[in-house]
Tab-separated table of C-alpha atoms in Angstrom:
chain	number	residue	atom	x	y	z
A	109	MET	CA	-89.877	-18.055	35.582
A	110	THR	CA	-92.841	-20.237	37.019
A	111	ILE	CA	-95.612	-22.680	35.795
A	112	SER	CA	-97.628	-18.776	35.210
A	113	GLN	CA	-95.400	-17.774	32.909
A	114	LEU	CA	-95.965	-20.864	30.209
A	115	SER	CA	-97.856	-20.789	27.037
A	116	THR	CA	-101.722	-22.279	27.344
A	117	GLU	CA	-100.004	-25.567	25.682
A	118	GLN	CA	-96.742	-25.931	28.370
A	119	ARG	CA	-99.148	-25.222	30.968
A	120	GLN	CA	-101.230	-27.926	30.266
A	121	ALA	CA	-98.104	-30.761	29.348
A	122	ALA	CA	-97.097	-29.428	33.040
A	123	GLU	CA	-100.402	-29.878	35.033
A	124	ALA	CA	-100.620	-33.688	32.822
A	125	ILE	CA	-97.294	-34.033	34.741
A	126	LEU	CA	-97.747	-32.807	37.502
A	127	ASN	CA	-101.216	-35.077	37.926
A	128	TRP	CA	-99.226	-37.797	36.433
A	129	LEU	CA	-96.387	-37.274	39.641
A	130	LYS	CA	-99.367	-37.345	42.924
A	131	ASN	CA	-100.894	-40.480	40.893
A	132	GLY	CA	-97.753	-42.561	41.925
A	133	GLY	CA	-96.131	-42.394	38.068
A	134	ASP	CA	-95.596	-46.060	38.516
A	135	LYS	CA	-95.979	-45.635	34.165
A	136	PRO	CA	-93.997	-43.411	32.392
A	137	PHE	CA	-95.408	-40.266	30.646
A	138	LEU	CA	-94.063	-39.646	27.379
A	139	LEU	CA	-93.761	-36.308	26.570
A	140	GLY	CA	-93.178	-35.271	22.102
A	141	GLY	CA	-92.814	-31.243	21.869
A	142	TYR	CA	-91.025	-30.253	17.595
A	143	ALA	CA	-88.257	-28.008	18.127
A	144	GLY	CA	-88.862	-24.959	19.483
A	145	THR	CA	-91.299	-25.680	21.354
A	146	GLY	CA	-89.987	-24.961	24.940
A	147	LYS	CA	-89.510	-28.758	25.960
A	148	THR	CA	-86.497	-27.843	28.065
A	149	THR	CA	-87.974	-25.707	29.678
A	150	LEU	CA	-90.997	-27.351	30.498
A	151	MET	CA	-88.667	-29.925	32.286
A	152	ALA	CA	-86.490	-27.474	34.292
A	153	ILE	CA	-89.926	-25.793	35.358
A	154	ILE	CA	-91.357	-29.146	36.771
A	155	ARG	CA	-88.136	-29.592	38.672
A	156	LEU	CA	-88.637	-26.138	40.504
A	157	ILE	CA	-91.439	-26.425	40.785
A	158	LEU	CA	-91.072	-30.195	42.784
A	159	LEU	CA	-87.639	-28.174	43.886
A	160	LYS	CA	-90.758	-26.375	46.247
A	161	LYS	CA	-92.514	-28.893	46.752
A	162	LYS	CA	-90.364	-31.869	48.170
A	163	PRO	CA	-87.235	-29.882	48.960
A	164	LYS	CA	-85.199	-33.257	49.341
A	165	LEU	CA	-86.063	-35.544	46.012
A	166	SER	CA	-84.160	-36.222	44.202
A	167	ALA	CA	-83.391	-36.436	40.000
A	168	ALA	CA	-82.086	-37.881	37.761
A	169	PHE	CA	-81.175	-36.067	34.310
A	170	ALA	CA	-79.618	-37.903	31.037
A	171	SER	CA	-79.394	-37.734	27.073
A	172	PHE	CA	-77.987	-40.301	24.768
A	173	THR	CA	-74.889	-38.530	23.985
A	174	GLY	CA	-72.129	-37.082	26.029
A	175	LYS	CA	-72.656	-33.408	23.614
A	176	ALA	CA	-76.389	-33.899	24.764
A	177	THR	CA	-75.466	-34.178	28.274
A	178	ARG	CA	-73.884	-30.990	28.701
A	179	VAL	CA	-76.367	-29.023	26.537
A	180	LEU	CA	-78.575	-30.126	28.967
A	181	ALA	CA	-76.925	-29.207	32.203
A	182	LYS	CA	-76.318	-25.498	30.202
A	183	LYS	CA	-79.539	-24.793	29.782
A	184	LEU	CA	-80.437	-26.050	33.271
A	185	LYS	CA	-77.886	-24.578	35.041
A	186	ASP	CA	-79.551	-21.669	33.369
A	187	TYR	CA	-82.437	-21.622	34.820
A	188	ASN	CA	-81.381	-22.216	38.495
A	189	SER	CA	-83.442	-26.381	38.678
A	190	LEU	CA	-80.898	-28.199	39.318
A	191	ALA	CA	-80.132	-29.605	43.058
A	192	LYS	CA	-77.585	-30.406	44.916
A	193	GLN	CA	-78.516	-33.808	45.198
A	194	ASP	CA	-79.251	-34.257	40.976
A	195	SER	CA	-77.154	-35.258	38.699
A	196	VAL	CA	-76.740	-34.953	35.149
A	197	SER	CA	-75.113	-37.930	32.448
A	198	THR	CA	-75.462	-39.807	29.603
A	199	LEU	CA	-77.595	-42.147	29.886
A	200	HIS	CA	-75.102	-44.734	29.708
A	201	SER	CA	-73.334	-43.924	32.296
A	202	LEU	CA	-76.257	-43.219	34.773
A	203	MET	CA	-77.335	-47.018	33.953
A	204	TYR	CA	-74.266	-49.073	33.597
A	205	SER	CA	-71.419	-50.118	36.299
A	206	PRO	CA	-67.948	-49.977	34.720
A	207	VAL	CA	-66.434	-53.876	34.915
A	208	PHE	CA	-62.269	-53.761	35.036
A	209	SER	CA	-59.724	-56.408	34.258
A	210	SER	CA	-56.567	-57.099	35.739
A	211	ASP	CA	-54.980	-54.739	33.960
A	212	GLY	CA	-57.097	-51.727	35.556
A	213	GLN	CA	-58.854	-51.042	31.746
A	214	ILE	CA	-62.614	-51.505	31.364
A	215	SER	CA	-63.366	-55.591	30.109
A	216	HIS	CA	-67.150	-54.392	29.734
A	217	TRP	CA	-69.974	-52.516	31.336
A	218	VAL	CA	-73.353	-54.467	33.730
A	219	ARG	CA	-76.383	-52.519	34.408
A	220	LYS	CA	-77.576	-51.371	37.601
A	221	ALA	CA	-80.227	-53.379	39.820
A	222	GLU	CA	-81.499	-49.725	40.581
A	223	ILE	CA	-80.019	-45.862	40.533
A	224	PRO	CA	-80.476	-43.461	44.178
A	225	TYR	CA	-83.096	-41.102	42.768
A	226	ASP	CA	-86.392	-40.762	43.115
A	227	LEU	CA	-86.667	-39.117	39.957
A	228	LEU	CA	-85.800	-39.824	36.332
A	229	PHE	CA	-86.569	-36.708	33.410
A	230	VAL	CA	-85.307	-38.969	30.440
A	231	ASP	CA	-84.063	-36.337	26.984
A	232	GLU	CA	-84.095	-36.721	23.531
A	233	ALA	CA	-86.345	-39.930	24.056
A	234	SER	CA	-86.248	-40.161	20.002
A	235	MET	CA	-82.906	-41.480	20.061
A	236	ILE	CA	-83.979	-44.709	22.940
A	237	SER	CA	-84.337	-47.730	21.364
A	238	SER	CA	-86.359	-50.471	22.162
A	239	GLU	CA	-84.498	-52.556	23.676
A	240	MET	CA	-82.671	-49.639	25.827
A	241	TRP	CA	-86.831	-48.525	27.276
A	242	ARG	CA	-86.773	-51.981	28.212
A	243	ASP	CA	-83.204	-51.462	30.257
A	244	ILE	CA	-83.968	-47.433	31.082
A	245	GLN	CA	-87.648	-49.246	32.456
A	246	SER	CA	-86.434	-51.948	35.101
A	247	LEU	CA	-84.689	-48.938	36.893
A	248	GLN	CA	-88.769	-48.935	38.880
A	249	LEU	CA	-89.170	-45.307	39.139
A	250	PRO	CA	-91.044	-42.393	37.670
A	251	ILE	CA	-89.478	-41.782	34.156
A	252	LEU	CA	-90.184	-38.040	32.560
A	253	ALA	CA	-89.172	-39.409	29.031
A	254	VAL	CA	-88.755	-36.253	26.090
A	255	GLY	CA	-88.225	-35.772	22.985
A	256	ASP	CA	-88.842	-35.021	19.242
A	257	HIS	CA	-91.668	-36.961	18.188
A	258	GLY	CA	-90.969	-35.073	14.176
A	259	GLN	CA	-87.824	-36.927	14.430
A	260	LEU	CA	-86.791	-40.144	12.745
A	261	PRO	CA	-87.285	-43.252	14.371
A	262	PRO	CA	-83.463	-44.900	16.158
A	263	ILE	CA	-81.450	-47.145	13.873
A	264	ASN	CA	-82.821	-49.475	12.737
A	265	SER	CA	-86.540	-49.682	14.884
A	266	ARG	CA	-89.309	-48.855	12.660
A	267	GLN	CA	-91.018	-46.465	15.535
A	268	SER	CA	-90.028	-44.724	18.306
A	269	ILE	CA	-91.162	-44.446	21.853
A	270	LEU	CA	-92.319	-41.366	21.506
A	271	ALA	CA	-95.029	-42.539	18.624
A	272	ASN	CA	-97.957	-43.032	21.076
A	273	ALA	CA	-97.257	-40.230	23.553
A	274	ASN	CA	-98.602	-38.866	26.405
A	275	PHE	CA	-98.801	-35.286	26.048
A	276	TYR	CA	-97.624	-33.157	22.154
A	277	LEU	CA	-95.789	-29.903	22.022
A	278	GLU	CA	-96.111	-28.518	19.198
A	279	LYS	CA	-96.549	-24.528	19.516
A	280	ILE	CA	-93.528	-23.511	18.198
A	281	HIS	CA	-92.276	-20.381	21.246
A	282	ARG	CA	-92.850	-16.571	20.674
A	283	GLN	CA	-88.984	-16.384	20.567
A	284	ALA	CA	-88.197	-18.913	18.224
A	285	GLN	CA	-90.389	-18.181	15.939
A	286	ASP	CA	-87.530	-15.661	14.141
A	287	SER	CA	-84.915	-18.809	13.898
A	288	PRO	CA	-84.129	-18.768	9.997
A	289	ILE	CA	-83.567	-23.523	11.256
A	290	LEU	CA	-86.240	-23.648	12.684
A	291	LYS	CA	-88.376	-21.880	9.878
A	292	VAL	CA	-86.912	-24.311	7.763
A	293	ALA	CA	-87.433	-27.802	10.083
A	294	GLN	CA	-91.588	-26.277	9.729
A	295	LEU	CA	-90.871	-26.590	5.979
A	296	ALA	CA	-89.637	-29.780	6.287
A	297	ARG	CA	-91.420	-31.822	8.181
A	298	GLU	CA	-95.423	-30.289	7.075
A	299	THR	CA	-94.436	-30.405	3.653
A	300	GLY	CA	-90.721	-31.556	3.456
A	301	LYS	CA	-90.202	-29.221	0.545
A	302	ILE	CA	-87.669	-26.290	0.871
A	303	PRO	CA	-86.695	-23.955	-2.141
A	304	ILE	CA	-82.931	-22.346	-2.897
A	305	GLN	CA	-83.715	-19.014	-1.026
A	306	ASN	CA	-81.723	-17.565	1.624
A	307	PHE	CA	-82.702	-17.339	5.129
A	308	GLY	CA	-81.069	-15.565	7.398
A	309	ALA	CA	-77.737	-14.647	8.371
A	310	GLY	CA	-76.184	-19.190	7.464
A	311	VAL	CA	-78.838	-20.426	6.279
A	312	GLU	CA	-79.750	-21.203	2.455
A	313	LYS	CA	-80.439	-23.769	0.140
A	314	PHE	CA	-78.621	-23.671	-2.805
A	315	ASN	CA	-78.964	-26.042	-5.686
A	316	LEU	CA	-76.957	-28.631	-6.471
A	317	GLN	CA	-77.290	-28.735	-10.215
A	318	SER	CA	-75.902	-25.336	-10.764
A	319	SER	CA	-71.882	-24.575	-10.556
A	320	ASP	CA	-71.061	-22.429	-8.563
A	321	SER	CA	-72.754	-24.553	-5.333
A	322	LEU	CA	-70.555	-27.666	-6.171
A	323	MET	CA	-67.703	-24.783	-5.528
A	324	MET	CA	-68.876	-24.124	-2.769
A	325	ILE	CA	-68.888	-27.428	-0.774
A	326	ASP	CA	-65.992	-27.890	-2.483
A	327	SER	CA	-64.897	-24.870	-0.413
A	328	LEU	CA	-66.754	-26.360	2.407
A	329	PHE	CA	-64.752	-29.435	1.965
A	330	GLN	CA	-60.895	-27.482	1.676
A	331	SER	CA	-62.577	-25.207	5.429
A	332	TRP	CA	-64.066	-28.672	7.572
A	333	GLN	CA	-63.167	-27.832	11.484
A	334	PRO	CA	-64.355	-30.351	14.085
A	335	GLU	CA	-67.447	-28.757	14.753
A	336	ASN	CA	-69.369	-29.229	11.571
A	337	LEU	CA	-71.172	-31.642	10.097
A	338	PHE	CA	-71.651	-32.930	6.759
A	339	LEU	CA	-75.207	-34.408	6.354
A	340	THR	CA	-75.843	-37.318	3.684
A	341	GLY	CA	-79.345	-39.657	2.885
A	342	PHE	CA	-76.406	-42.688	0.831
A	343	ASN	CA	-74.105	-44.402	2.413
A	344	HIS	CA	-71.555	-43.839	-0.600
A	345	SER	CA	-72.335	-40.305	-0.673
A	346	ARG	CA	-71.040	-40.120	3.109
A	347	ILE	CA	-67.760	-42.423	1.715
A	348	LYS	CA	-66.681	-40.000	-1.409
A	349	ILE	CA	-67.469	-36.971	1.360
A	350	ASN	CA	-65.021	-38.661	3.809
A	351	GLN	CA	-62.670	-38.991	1.105
A	352	ALA	CA	-62.612	-35.922	-0.038
A	353	ILE	CA	-62.635	-34.325	3.123
A	354	ARG	CA	-59.762	-36.595	4.340
A	355	ASP	CA	-58.240	-35.169	1.350
A	356	ALA	CA	-57.948	-31.622	1.705
A	357	GLN	CA	-56.175	-32.757	5.471
A	358	TYR	CA	-53.502	-34.553	3.904
A	359	ARG	CA	-54.336	-37.672	5.394
A	360	HIS	CA	-53.609	-41.697	4.882
A	361	PRO	CA	-55.156	-42.291	1.566
A	362	GLU	CA	-55.722	-46.276	3.137
A	363	LYS	CA	-56.018	-46.150	6.760
A	364	PRO	CA	-56.604	-44.169	9.885
A	365	GLU	CA	-54.600	-42.259	11.894
A	366	LYS	CA	-54.581	-39.932	14.320
A	367	GLY	CA	-57.186	-37.623	14.465
A	368	ASP	CA	-59.356	-38.846	11.616
A	369	LYS	CA	-62.887	-38.525	12.910
A	370	VAL	CA	-65.015	-41.790	13.146
A	371	VAL	CA	-68.279	-42.649	13.816
A	372	CYS	CA	-69.609	-46.138	15.749
A	373	LEU	CA	-71.900	-48.790	13.386
A	374	LYS	CA	-73.046	-50.651	15.750
A	375	ASN	CA	-73.967	-51.282	19.776
A	376	ASP	CA	-72.321	-53.146	22.061
A	377	TRP	CA	-73.641	-52.180	25.302
A	378	GLY	CA	-71.443	-53.915	27.435
A	379	LYS	CA	-68.075	-52.277	25.543
A	380	GLY	CA	-70.058	-48.553	26.443
A	381	ILE	CA	-70.335	-47.674	23.241
A	382	PHE	CA	-73.413	-47.180	20.412
A	383	ASN	CA	-74.163	-46.913	16.658
A	384	GLY	CA	-73.435	-42.776	15.886
A	385	MET	CA	-71.972	-42.525	18.537
A	386	THR	CA	-68.868	-39.761	16.893
A	387	GLY	CA	-65.398	-39.636	18.258
A	388	PHE	CA	-61.736	-38.172	17.432
A	389	ILE	CA	-58.836	-41.418	16.716
A	390	GLN	CA	-56.788	-40.237	19.582
A	391	SER	CA	-53.497	-43.812	19.030
A	392	ILE	CA	-54.166	-46.488	15.934
A	393	SER	CA	-51.616	-49.203	15.491
A	394	PRO	CA	-51.734	-52.444	13.758
A	395	ASP	CA	-53.129	-55.586	16.248
A	396	PRO	CA	-50.661	-58.876	15.805
A	397	ASP	CA	-52.915	-60.834	17.003
A	398	SER	CA	-54.872	-60.547	14.146
A	399	LEU	CA	-55.387	-62.897	11.003
A	400	ALA	CA	-54.340	-62.624	8.082
A	401	ASP	CA	-57.306	-62.998	5.888
A	402	TRP	CA	-59.500	-60.093	9.129
A	403	PRO	CA	-56.955	-57.348	10.188
A	404	ARG	CA	-57.538	-55.134	13.253
A	405	TRP	CA	-55.894	-51.978	14.727
A	406	LEU	CA	-55.780	-51.659	17.907
A	407	ALA	CA	-56.655	-47.865	18.620
A	408	THR	CA	-57.395	-45.119	21.357
A	409	ILE	CA	-61.197	-43.431	20.752
A	410	VAL	CA	-62.061	-39.906	22.757
A	411	ASP	CA	-64.895	-38.029	22.722
A	412	GLU	CA	-64.160	-33.336	21.524
A	413	ASP	CA	-63.357	-32.833	25.507
A	414	SER	CA	-60.526	-36.020	25.032
A	415	GLN	CA	-62.451	-37.961	27.716
A	416	VAL	CA	-61.813	-42.086	26.343
A	417	LEU	CA	-64.943	-42.838	24.407
A	418	TYR	CA	-63.681	-46.710	23.781
A	419	GLN	CA	-60.440	-48.466	23.745
A	420	GLY	CA	-59.394	-52.179	22.338
A	421	PRO	CA	-59.436	-53.434	18.487
A	422	VAL	CA	-61.041	-51.959	15.360
A	423	ALA	CA	-61.781	-53.548	11.765
A	424	ALA	CA	-60.033	-52.760	9.417
A	425	LYS	CA	-62.264	-54.105	6.242
A	426	GLN	CA	-65.310	-51.320	8.165
A	427	PHE	CA	-63.271	-48.337	6.640
A	428	ASN	CA	-64.843	-47.488	3.459
A	429	SER	CA	-66.689	-49.880	3.343
A	430	LEU	CA	-70.346	-49.286	2.113
A	431	THR	CA	-72.320	-51.180	4.355
A	432	SER	CA	-71.542	-52.388	8.345
A	433	LEU	CA	-70.054	-55.993	7.516
A	434	PRO	CA	-72.299	-58.676	9.643
A	435	ILE	CA	-70.680	-59.171	12.728
A	436	THR	CA	-72.775	-60.694	14.920
A	437	LYS	CA	-72.078	-59.565	19.054
A	438	LYS	CA	-69.678	-62.567	19.911
A	439	GLN	CA	-67.911	-62.356	17.058
A	440	LEU	CA	-66.725	-58.066	17.716
A	441	ALA	CA	-64.364	-59.553	20.767
A	442	SER	CA	-62.399	-61.451	17.486
A	443	THR	CA	-63.364	-59.418	14.481
A	444	GLY	CA	-62.784	-56.390	16.465
A	445	GLN	CA	-65.440	-53.050	16.395
A	446	LEU	CA	-66.982	-51.487	13.723
A	447	PHE	CA	-66.059	-47.681	13.286
A	448	ASP	CA	-65.851	-45.803	9.896
A	449	TYR	CA	-64.695	-42.234	9.436
A	450	GLY	CA	-67.500	-40.013	10.668
A	451	TYR	CA	-66.370	-36.782	8.564
A	452	ALA	CA	-69.917	-37.360	6.570
A	453	LEU	CA	-72.849	-39.224	8.596
A	454	THR	CA	-75.952	-40.560	6.754
A	455	VAL	CA	-79.009	-38.197	8.179
A	456	HIS	CA	-79.692	-41.735	11.026
A	457	LYS	CA	-76.602	-41.847	11.939
A	458	ALA	CA	-77.019	-38.323	12.693
A	459	GLN	CA	-80.067	-38.100	15.715
A	460	GLY	CA	-78.884	-36.283	18.828
A	461	SER	CA	-75.748	-34.745	17.349
A	462	GLU	CA	-75.859	-30.869	16.674
A	463	ALA	CA	-73.489	-28.500	15.891
A	464	PRO	CA	-72.793	-24.821	14.426
A	465	LYS	CA	-72.927	-25.822	10.724
A	466	VAL	CA	-74.656	-28.525	9.808
A	467	VAL	CA	-74.363	-29.253	5.145
A	468	VAL	CA	-76.878	-31.609	4.196
A	469	ILE	CA	-77.314	-32.754	0.344
A	470	GLU	CA	-80.961	-33.609	0.096
A	471	GLU	CA	-80.818	-37.811	-1.134
A	472	ARG	CA	-83.498	-39.546	-0.617
A	473	SER	CA	-83.915	-43.236	-0.911
A	474	LYS	CA	-86.858	-44.018	-3.548
A	475	HIS	CA	-88.638	-45.986	-1.241
A	476	MET	CA	-89.029	-43.791	1.038
A	477	SER	CA	-92.754	-42.008	1.764
A	478	ASP	CA	-93.552	-39.047	2.029
A	479	GLU	CA	-93.833	-38.894	5.505
A	480	ASP	CA	-90.311	-40.293	6.434
A	481	TRP	CA	-89.029	-37.720	3.989
A	482	CYS	CA	-90.374	-35.541	6.228
A	483	ARG	CA	-89.259	-36.936	8.849
A	484	TRP	CA	-85.962	-37.589	7.159
A	485	LEU	CA	-85.339	-33.146	6.240
A	486	TYR	CA	-86.616	-32.518	9.255
A	487	THR	CA	-84.350	-34.723	11.730
A	488	ALA	CA	-81.630	-32.960	9.329
A	489	VAL	CA	-81.724	-29.539	9.674
A	490	THR	CA	-83.245	-29.480	13.328
A	491	ARG	CA	-79.246	-30.607	13.810
A	492	ALA	CA	-78.042	-27.237	12.847
A	493	GLU	CA	-77.692	-24.746	16.209
A	494	ARG	CA	-76.048	-21.908	13.765
A	495	GLU	CA	-75.541	-22.486	10.814
A	496	LEU	CA	-77.308	-24.371	7.784
A	497	PHE	CA	-76.365	-24.774	4.041
A	498	ILE	CA	-78.437	-27.424	2.160
A	499	PHE	CA	-77.987	-28.645	-0.725
A	500	GLY	CA	-80.332	-30.014	-3.627
A	501	ARG	CA	-82.702	-29.113	-6.420
A	502	PRO	CA	-85.732	-26.316	-6.838
A	503	SER	CA	-88.885	-27.952	-5.058
């Protein structure tokens, strides 16, 4: 594929990016694009063009989560746009180096002063907090940050870095226009209203008030698989769904155990973990050094490829708590990191995640503006790769 095969809008974006690089690329270039507008295609084409001009130019591609990174790597390889001097990794592994303790375990991470690349492509930029964005910019190299500007801002942030992007892609690709998931996403983004109907194979909205819907939700609990993603608006719903799915698996009712899916609730870049990161418990046991009034467990948490994400103490009181415990960063060493069951997530926590099958429970806070609701609903439905089941009231 060449630049001539891009749509008019994509070609304009490509020309703007190439001009930015030609002029030195001193300030980051921010590219926003809705789902289905061809953001990854554009990144691949830009890389191919640069390779033809400068075959030795090195590029780092990075995304927020491990799964997003693997998806990005596959798409770039499909376009043959990766050179041997390029890398594809998580932002954390690209930007931070591990520091090991005397027993060979990673004690913490430190930010690298520089990275050995000429250009940085950042994917899923809508997830990036202002704190991390400062760290990224400190690398002092040309940065092309790409993300979906229709999504919710990062957790605990009022605005995404894409709120003032250099260019926006808004026209859905011809190849994507027939996707039932993208049809639902467009309804969510433009109107905030999804009618109760079947939109195509495996994509449907159900009336939450009907008995049939309740039976179907229960069936989805019973048939839960690790690649499923349940999304809610409220923490109390998240806790109920977590309990229902764990009950269906005959798990211990009062404490986490091996195989449980968990989600991190607090950033700790020094330990290499962030708010919304999910994993699976590989091992867990009581911490003999924990205080009587503040129990901790010693846990090893891995990703879906069994790579260790975190190893150390976790706070027992956090599991099934309606809110994140009011713990400061300095207190984490004594209290344990904050994890909870991750079978169901709030939509805010699910940013950056994707799953073959996604179940969305429509729940709108009375404090949400219409624009916030559209962003919430759009973010929820665009987590789905193949199947999407929405449960809500008639629009």
